[in-house]
Structures are given as structure tokens and as C-alpha cells.
mmCIF file of C-alpha atoms in Angstrom:
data_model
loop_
_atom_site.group_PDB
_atom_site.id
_atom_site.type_symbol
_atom_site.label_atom_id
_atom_site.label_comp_id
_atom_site.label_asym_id
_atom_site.label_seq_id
_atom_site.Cartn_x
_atom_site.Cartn_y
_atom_site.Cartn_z
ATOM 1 C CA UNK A 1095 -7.071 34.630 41.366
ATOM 2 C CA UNK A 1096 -5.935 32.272 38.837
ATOM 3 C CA UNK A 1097 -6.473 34.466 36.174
ATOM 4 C CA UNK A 1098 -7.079 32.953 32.813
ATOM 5 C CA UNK A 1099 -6.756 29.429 32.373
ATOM 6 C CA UNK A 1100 -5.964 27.168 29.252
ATOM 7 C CA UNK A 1101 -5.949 23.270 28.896
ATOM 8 C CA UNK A 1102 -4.165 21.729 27.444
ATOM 9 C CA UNK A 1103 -0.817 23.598 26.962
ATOM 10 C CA UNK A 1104 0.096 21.397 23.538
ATOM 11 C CA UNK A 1105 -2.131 19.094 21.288
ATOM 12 C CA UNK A 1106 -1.418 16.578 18.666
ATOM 13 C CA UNK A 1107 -3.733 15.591 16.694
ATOM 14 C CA UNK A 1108 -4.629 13.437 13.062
ATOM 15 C CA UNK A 1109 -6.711 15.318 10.277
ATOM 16 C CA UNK A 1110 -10.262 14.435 10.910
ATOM 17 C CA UNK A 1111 -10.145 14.292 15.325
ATOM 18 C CA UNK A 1112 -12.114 16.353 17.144
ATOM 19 C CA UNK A 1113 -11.231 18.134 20.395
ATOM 20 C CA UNK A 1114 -11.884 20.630 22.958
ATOM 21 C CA UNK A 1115 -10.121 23.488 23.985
ATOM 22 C CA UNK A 1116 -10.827 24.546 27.296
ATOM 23 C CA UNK A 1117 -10.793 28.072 28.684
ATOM 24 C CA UNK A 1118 -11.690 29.469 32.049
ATOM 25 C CA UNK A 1119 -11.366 32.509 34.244
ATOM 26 C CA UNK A 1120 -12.199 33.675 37.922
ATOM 27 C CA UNK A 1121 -12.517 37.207 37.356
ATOM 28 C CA UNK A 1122 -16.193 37.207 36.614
ATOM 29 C CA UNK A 1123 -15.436 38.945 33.212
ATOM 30 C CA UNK A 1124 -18.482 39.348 30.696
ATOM 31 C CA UNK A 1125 -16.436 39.191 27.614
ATOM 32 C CA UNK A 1126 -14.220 36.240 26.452
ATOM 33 C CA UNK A 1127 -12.614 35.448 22.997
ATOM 34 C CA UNK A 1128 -10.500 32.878 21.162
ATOM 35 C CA UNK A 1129 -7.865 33.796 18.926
ATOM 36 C CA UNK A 1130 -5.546 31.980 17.051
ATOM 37 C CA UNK A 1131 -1.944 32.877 16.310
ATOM 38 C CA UNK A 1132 0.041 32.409 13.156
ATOM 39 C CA UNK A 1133 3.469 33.682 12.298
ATOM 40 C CA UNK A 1134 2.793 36.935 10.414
ATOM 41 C CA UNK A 1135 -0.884 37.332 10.745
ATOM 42 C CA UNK A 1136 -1.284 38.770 14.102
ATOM 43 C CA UNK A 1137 -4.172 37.666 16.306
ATOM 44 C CA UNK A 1138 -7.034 36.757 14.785
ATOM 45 C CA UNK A 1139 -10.566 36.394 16.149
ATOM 46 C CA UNK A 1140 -12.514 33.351 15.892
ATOM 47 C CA UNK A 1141 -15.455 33.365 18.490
ATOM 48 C CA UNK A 1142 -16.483 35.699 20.940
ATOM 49 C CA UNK A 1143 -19.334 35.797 23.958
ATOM 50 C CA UNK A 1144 -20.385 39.065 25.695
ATOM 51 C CA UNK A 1145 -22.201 37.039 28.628
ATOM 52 C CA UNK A 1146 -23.195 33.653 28.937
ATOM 53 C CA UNK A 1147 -25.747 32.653 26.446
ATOM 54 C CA UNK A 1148 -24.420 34.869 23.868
ATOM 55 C CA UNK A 1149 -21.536 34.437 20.996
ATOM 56 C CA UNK A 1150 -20.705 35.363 17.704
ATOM 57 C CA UNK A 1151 -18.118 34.879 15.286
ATOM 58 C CA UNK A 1152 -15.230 36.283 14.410
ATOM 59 C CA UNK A 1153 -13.246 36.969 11.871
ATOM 60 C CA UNK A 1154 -12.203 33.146 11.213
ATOM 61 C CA UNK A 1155 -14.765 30.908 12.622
ATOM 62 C CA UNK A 1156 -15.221 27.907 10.227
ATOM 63 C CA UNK A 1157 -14.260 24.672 11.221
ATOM 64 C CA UNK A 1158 -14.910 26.091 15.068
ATOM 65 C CA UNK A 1159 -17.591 25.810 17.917
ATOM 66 C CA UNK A 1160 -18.064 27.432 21.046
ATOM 67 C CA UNK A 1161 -21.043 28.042 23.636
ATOM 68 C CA UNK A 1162 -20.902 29.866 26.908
ATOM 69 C CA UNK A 1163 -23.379 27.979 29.324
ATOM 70 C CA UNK A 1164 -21.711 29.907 32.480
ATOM 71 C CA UNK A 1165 -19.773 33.080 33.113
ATOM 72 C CA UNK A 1166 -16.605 31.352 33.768
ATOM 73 C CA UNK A 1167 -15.872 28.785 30.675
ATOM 74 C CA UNK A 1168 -15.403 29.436 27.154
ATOM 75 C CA UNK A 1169 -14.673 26.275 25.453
ATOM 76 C CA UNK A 1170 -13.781 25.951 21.887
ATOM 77 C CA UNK A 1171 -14.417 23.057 19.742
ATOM 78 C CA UNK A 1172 -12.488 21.995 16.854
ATOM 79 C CA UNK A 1173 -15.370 19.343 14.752
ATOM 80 C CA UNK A 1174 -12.753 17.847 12.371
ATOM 81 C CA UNK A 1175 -8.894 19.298 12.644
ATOM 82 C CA UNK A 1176 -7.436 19.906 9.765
ATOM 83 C CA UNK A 1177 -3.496 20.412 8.976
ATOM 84 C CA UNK A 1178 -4.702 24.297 8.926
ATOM 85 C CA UNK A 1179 -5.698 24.832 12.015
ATOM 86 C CA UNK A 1180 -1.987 23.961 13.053
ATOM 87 C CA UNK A 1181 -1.710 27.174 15.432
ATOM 88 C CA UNK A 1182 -1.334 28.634 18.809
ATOM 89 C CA UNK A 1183 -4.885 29.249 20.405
ATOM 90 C CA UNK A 1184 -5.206 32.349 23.085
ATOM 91 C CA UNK A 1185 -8.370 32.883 25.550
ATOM 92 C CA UNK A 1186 -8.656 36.146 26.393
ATOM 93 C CA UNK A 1187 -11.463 38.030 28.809
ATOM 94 C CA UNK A 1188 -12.464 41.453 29.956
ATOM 95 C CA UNK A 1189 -14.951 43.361 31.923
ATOM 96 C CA UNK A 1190 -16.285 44.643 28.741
ATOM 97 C CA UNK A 1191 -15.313 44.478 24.804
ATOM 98 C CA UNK A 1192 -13.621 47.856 25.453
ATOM 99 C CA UNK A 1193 -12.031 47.323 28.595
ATOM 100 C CA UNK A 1194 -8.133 45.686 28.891
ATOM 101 C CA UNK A 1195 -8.347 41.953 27.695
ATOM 102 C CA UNK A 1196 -6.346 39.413 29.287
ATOM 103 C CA UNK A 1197 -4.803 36.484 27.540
ATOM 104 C CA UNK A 1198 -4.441 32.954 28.669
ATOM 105 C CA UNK A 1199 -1.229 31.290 28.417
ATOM 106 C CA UNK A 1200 -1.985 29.748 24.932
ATOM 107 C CA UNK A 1201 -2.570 26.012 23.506
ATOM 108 C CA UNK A 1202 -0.185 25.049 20.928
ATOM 109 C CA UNK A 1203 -2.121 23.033 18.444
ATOM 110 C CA UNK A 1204 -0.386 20.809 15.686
ATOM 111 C CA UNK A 1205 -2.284 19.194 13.289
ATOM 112 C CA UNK A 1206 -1.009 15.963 11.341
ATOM 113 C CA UNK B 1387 -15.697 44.836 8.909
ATOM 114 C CA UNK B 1388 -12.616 46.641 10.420
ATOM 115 C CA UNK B 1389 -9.063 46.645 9.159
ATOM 116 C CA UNK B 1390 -6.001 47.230 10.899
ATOM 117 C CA UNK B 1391 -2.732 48.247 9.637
ATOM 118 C CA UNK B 1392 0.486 47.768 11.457
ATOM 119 C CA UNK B 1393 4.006 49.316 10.356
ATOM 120 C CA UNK B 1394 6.701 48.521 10.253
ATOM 121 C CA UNK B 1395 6.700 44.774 10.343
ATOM 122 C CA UNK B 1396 10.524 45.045 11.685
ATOM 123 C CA UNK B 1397 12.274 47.655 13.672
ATOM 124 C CA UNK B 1398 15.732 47.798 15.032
ATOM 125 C CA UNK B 1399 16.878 50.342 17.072
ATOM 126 C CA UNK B 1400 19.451 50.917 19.713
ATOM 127 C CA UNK B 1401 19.691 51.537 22.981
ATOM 128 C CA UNK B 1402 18.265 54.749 24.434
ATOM 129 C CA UNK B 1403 16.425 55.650 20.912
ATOM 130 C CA UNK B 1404 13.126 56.805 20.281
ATOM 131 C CA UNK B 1405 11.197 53.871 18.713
ATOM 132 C CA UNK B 1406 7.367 54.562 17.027
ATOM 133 C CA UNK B 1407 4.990 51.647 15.255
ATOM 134 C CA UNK B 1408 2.176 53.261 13.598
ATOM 135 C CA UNK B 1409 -1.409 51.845 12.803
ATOM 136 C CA UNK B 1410 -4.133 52.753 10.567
ATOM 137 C CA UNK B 1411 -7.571 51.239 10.578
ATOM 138 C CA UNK B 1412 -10.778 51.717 8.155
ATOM 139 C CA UNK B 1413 -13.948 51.665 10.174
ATOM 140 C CA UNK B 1414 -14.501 55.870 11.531
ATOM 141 C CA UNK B 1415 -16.652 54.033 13.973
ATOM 142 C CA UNK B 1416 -13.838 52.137 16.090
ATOM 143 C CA UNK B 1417 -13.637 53.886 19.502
ATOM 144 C CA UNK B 1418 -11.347 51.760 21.484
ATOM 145 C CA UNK B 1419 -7.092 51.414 20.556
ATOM 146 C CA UNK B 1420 -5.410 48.985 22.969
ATOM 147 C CA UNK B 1421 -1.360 48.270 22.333
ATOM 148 C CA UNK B 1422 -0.173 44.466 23.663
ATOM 149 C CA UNK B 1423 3.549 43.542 24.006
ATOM 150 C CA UNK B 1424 4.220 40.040 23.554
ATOM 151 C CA UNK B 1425 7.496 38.409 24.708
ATOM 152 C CA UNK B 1426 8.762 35.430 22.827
ATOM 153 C CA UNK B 1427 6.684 32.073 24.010
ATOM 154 C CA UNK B 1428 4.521 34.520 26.322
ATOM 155 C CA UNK B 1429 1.074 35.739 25.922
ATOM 156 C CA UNK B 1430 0.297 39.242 25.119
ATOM 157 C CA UNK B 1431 -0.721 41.753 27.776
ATOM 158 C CA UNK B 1432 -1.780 45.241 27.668
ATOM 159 C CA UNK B 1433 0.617 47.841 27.687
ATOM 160 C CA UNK B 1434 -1.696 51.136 27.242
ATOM 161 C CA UNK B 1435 -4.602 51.765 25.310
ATOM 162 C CA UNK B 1436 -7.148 54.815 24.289
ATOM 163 C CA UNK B 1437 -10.091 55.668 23.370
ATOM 164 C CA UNK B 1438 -11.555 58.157 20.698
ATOM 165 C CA UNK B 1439 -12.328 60.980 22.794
ATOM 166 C CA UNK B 1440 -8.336 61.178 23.765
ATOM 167 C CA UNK B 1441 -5.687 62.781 21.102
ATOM 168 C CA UNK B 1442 -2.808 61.515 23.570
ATOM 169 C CA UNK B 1443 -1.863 59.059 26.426
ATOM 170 C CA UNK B 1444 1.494 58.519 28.693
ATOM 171 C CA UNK B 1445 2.556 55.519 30.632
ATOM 172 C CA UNK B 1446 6.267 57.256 31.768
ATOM 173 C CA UNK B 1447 8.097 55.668 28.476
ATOM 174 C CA UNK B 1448 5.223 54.719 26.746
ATOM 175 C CA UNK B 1449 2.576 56.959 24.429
ATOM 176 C CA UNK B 1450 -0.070 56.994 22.675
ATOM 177 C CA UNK B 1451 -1.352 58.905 19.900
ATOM 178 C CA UNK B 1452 -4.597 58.920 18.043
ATOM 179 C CA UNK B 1453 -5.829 61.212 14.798
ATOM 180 C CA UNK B 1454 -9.400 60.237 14.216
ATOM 181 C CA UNK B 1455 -9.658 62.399 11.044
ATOM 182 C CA UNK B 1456 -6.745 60.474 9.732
ATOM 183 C CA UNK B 1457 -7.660 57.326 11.254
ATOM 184 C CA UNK B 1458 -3.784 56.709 12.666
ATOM 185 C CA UNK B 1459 -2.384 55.838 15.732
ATOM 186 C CA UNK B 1460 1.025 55.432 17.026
ATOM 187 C CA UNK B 1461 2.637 53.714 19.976
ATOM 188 C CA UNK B 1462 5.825 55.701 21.072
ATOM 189 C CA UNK B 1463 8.625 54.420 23.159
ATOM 190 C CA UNK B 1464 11.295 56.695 24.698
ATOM 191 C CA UNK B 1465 14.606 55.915 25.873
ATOM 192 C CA UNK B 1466 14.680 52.182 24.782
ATOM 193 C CA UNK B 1467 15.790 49.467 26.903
ATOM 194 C CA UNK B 1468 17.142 45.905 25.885
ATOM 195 C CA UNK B 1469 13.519 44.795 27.790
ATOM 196 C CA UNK B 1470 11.375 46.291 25.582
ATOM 197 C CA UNK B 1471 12.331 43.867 23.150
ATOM 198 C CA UNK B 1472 9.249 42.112 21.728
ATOM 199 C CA UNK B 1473 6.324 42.141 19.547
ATOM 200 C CA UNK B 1474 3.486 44.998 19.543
ATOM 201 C CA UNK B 1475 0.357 44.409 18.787
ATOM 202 C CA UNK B 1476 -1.782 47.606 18.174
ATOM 203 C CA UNK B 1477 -5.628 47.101 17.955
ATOM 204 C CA UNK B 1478 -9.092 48.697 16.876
ATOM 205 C CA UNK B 1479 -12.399 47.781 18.582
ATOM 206 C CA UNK B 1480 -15.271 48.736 15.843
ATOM 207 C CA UNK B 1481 -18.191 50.649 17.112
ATOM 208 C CA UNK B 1482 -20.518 48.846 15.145
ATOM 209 C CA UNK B 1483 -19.948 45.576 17.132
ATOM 210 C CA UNK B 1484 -18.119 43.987 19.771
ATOM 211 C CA UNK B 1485 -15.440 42.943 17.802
ATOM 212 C CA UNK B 1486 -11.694 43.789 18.367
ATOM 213 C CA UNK B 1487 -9.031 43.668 15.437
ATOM 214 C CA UNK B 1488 -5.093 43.304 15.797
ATOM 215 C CA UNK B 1489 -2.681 44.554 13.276
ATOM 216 C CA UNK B 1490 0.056 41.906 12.097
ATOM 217 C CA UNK B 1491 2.647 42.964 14.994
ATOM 218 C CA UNK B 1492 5.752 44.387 14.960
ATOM 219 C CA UNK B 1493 9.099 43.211 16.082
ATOM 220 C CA UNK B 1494 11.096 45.993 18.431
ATOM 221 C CA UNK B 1495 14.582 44.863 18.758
ATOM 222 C CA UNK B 1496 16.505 47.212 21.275
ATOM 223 C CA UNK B 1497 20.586 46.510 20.737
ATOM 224 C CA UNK B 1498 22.303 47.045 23.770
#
């Protein structure tokens, strides 16, 4: 199993681009989440899906988009980057929400 | 929604000490208490976690402790090893929703 998958590993981009982070796993896991990572604030959540169909936000989910058309992807769209959303973006899935979560290897984001 | 509270921020300690980070969170509700270690440049992984009908886990080195009336609980590491240098992340995963919350991490730093 591949585990947890994250494209692309580092992003440029200008203030006002849009991308696409992309996140995939093979262990048929239920839940999946996005997180972003800034020095001295921990993990924080931004989306979350418990099955495909289904997400809600987090605890920092403006300026962010994600759907869940299949088991295996959780993408996460960024509509207009801005020079705050300079961060380093984990995927993470598990069986359930209470079950051990694992993390992909992270998308470092930079934001000009 | 839930808050976490991680201490210390920082903590130094040699090798073959005791070492303990302690969290607090705010919603009586959370049920679920997972610990990550994160390596510098790596992405977090579970170390050992617990849920609210447990007072106490052990991983060999690693524990566990929870105090629901207090709504505390600590991550202890025995005998120290230069290894176990890294960042914890304790978390709490509400029981209202499906949402799980990280504290701010702390920094271990095991001198040899």
C-alpha cells in the first residue's frame, strides 16, 4: 500500500492563483482531513469528509474547497491564494474519526 | 467548539529522565485523546492514544493518562533517549462532532 499520498511536495504561487492540492489513499479509509501547519499553532483543521459525499469544515476553512466524489481522493482547493495561506498542508485518513489518523507527507505552500 | 491546551511549549531534559507534556481541553464531551510525534521535516504519526473509558495506557516507554473530571491528560516518557527528540502533538476528538483538535505541540529535546 502506498499509504497516503500528496501532490505536489512544494508550490509557488502569486496572490490571486488558484490551485489544487491533491490527496489520495489506498487504505479504503472513511475519514480524511486537511490540515495546515504553522510554526506555533499546531495542526489546524480546515475540511474534513466522513465518506464520500460528505464534508464539513473545520476550524479554518475560508478561502478553501474540497469535495469527496470517491473514497480514495480528497482534494483541496485554494480559490484565490493569498500571502496567508503560506503553510505546510497535511492529508490525513482513518478508518473512523476516532480511530489512528495517518498523515501524508505534506505540501509546502508559499504564497507571493 | 473544543479547545486544547498543550504545556509546556519547550522541554529539555537529559538523557535517561522522565519527561511529561500535559493537555487540557474544554468540551466534557471529547472521548477520543491521540498523542503524534513529529520529527523535524516529517509528518506526524501516532504514538498512543485513549479513549474516555481508560484512566491509563502503556506503550513500554510511553503512557498515557487521562482525568475526565479534570479534563487533563498527560503523555509520559520514561528513560529518555536522544530519539525521542521531536515535537508532540496531543489531541481531543469532541463528542459532539467528528472533529479532532491538536494542542500547539511541544518540543522534547533529549541531551545525550
Amino acid at each position: 500500500n502506498a499509504g497516503v499520498t500528496q501532490t505536489p511536495k512544494f508550490q509557488v504561487l502569486k496572490t490571486g492563483q488558484s490551485m489544487t492540492l491533491q490527496c489520495a489513499q489506498d487504505m479504503n479509509h472513511e475519514y480524511m482531513s486537511w490540515y495546515r501547519q504553522d510554526p506555533g499553532m499546531g495542526l489546524r483543521l480546515i475540511h474534513y469528509s466522513v465518506g464520500a459525499g460528505i464534508t464539513d469544515q473545520g476550524e479554518v476553512p475560508n478561502g478553501y474547497n474540497v469535495s469527496r466524489s470517491t473514497t480514495e481522493d480528497f482534494p483541496l482547493r485554494l480559490l484565490s491564494a493569498a500571502p496567508s495561506q503560506t503553510s505546510v498542508y497535511f492529508c490525513a485518513s482513518s478508518y473512523t474519526d476516532w480511530e489512528t489518523q495517518y498523515f501524508g507527507p505534506g505540501t509546502r505552500l508559499l504564497v507571493l | 467548539g473544543e479547545n486544547v491546551e498543550q504545556h509546556p511549549s519547550t522541554l529539555s531534559v537529559q538523557e535517561g529522565d522522565s519527561a511529561v507534556i500535559k493537555c487540557t481541553y474544554s468540551d466534557s464531551a471529547s472521548n477520543y485523546f491521540p498523542w503524534y510525534k513529529q520529527e523535524l521535516g516529517k509528518r506526524p504519526q501516532l504514538i498512543i492514544d485513549i479513549r474516555s473509558n481508560v484512566g491509563e495506557k502503556k506503550d513500554q516507554r510511553i503512557a498515557v493518562t487521562l482525568n475526565k473530571t479534570a479534563k487533563h491528560f498527560s503523555l509520559h516518557i520514561t528513560e529518555t533517549q536522544p530519539e525521542d527528540s521531536a515535537v508532540y502533538f496531543c489531541a481531543a476528538r469532541s463528542g459532539s462532532n467528528y472533529k479532532l483538535t491538536f494542542g500547539k505541540g511541544t518540543l522534547l529535546t533529549v541531551n545525550p
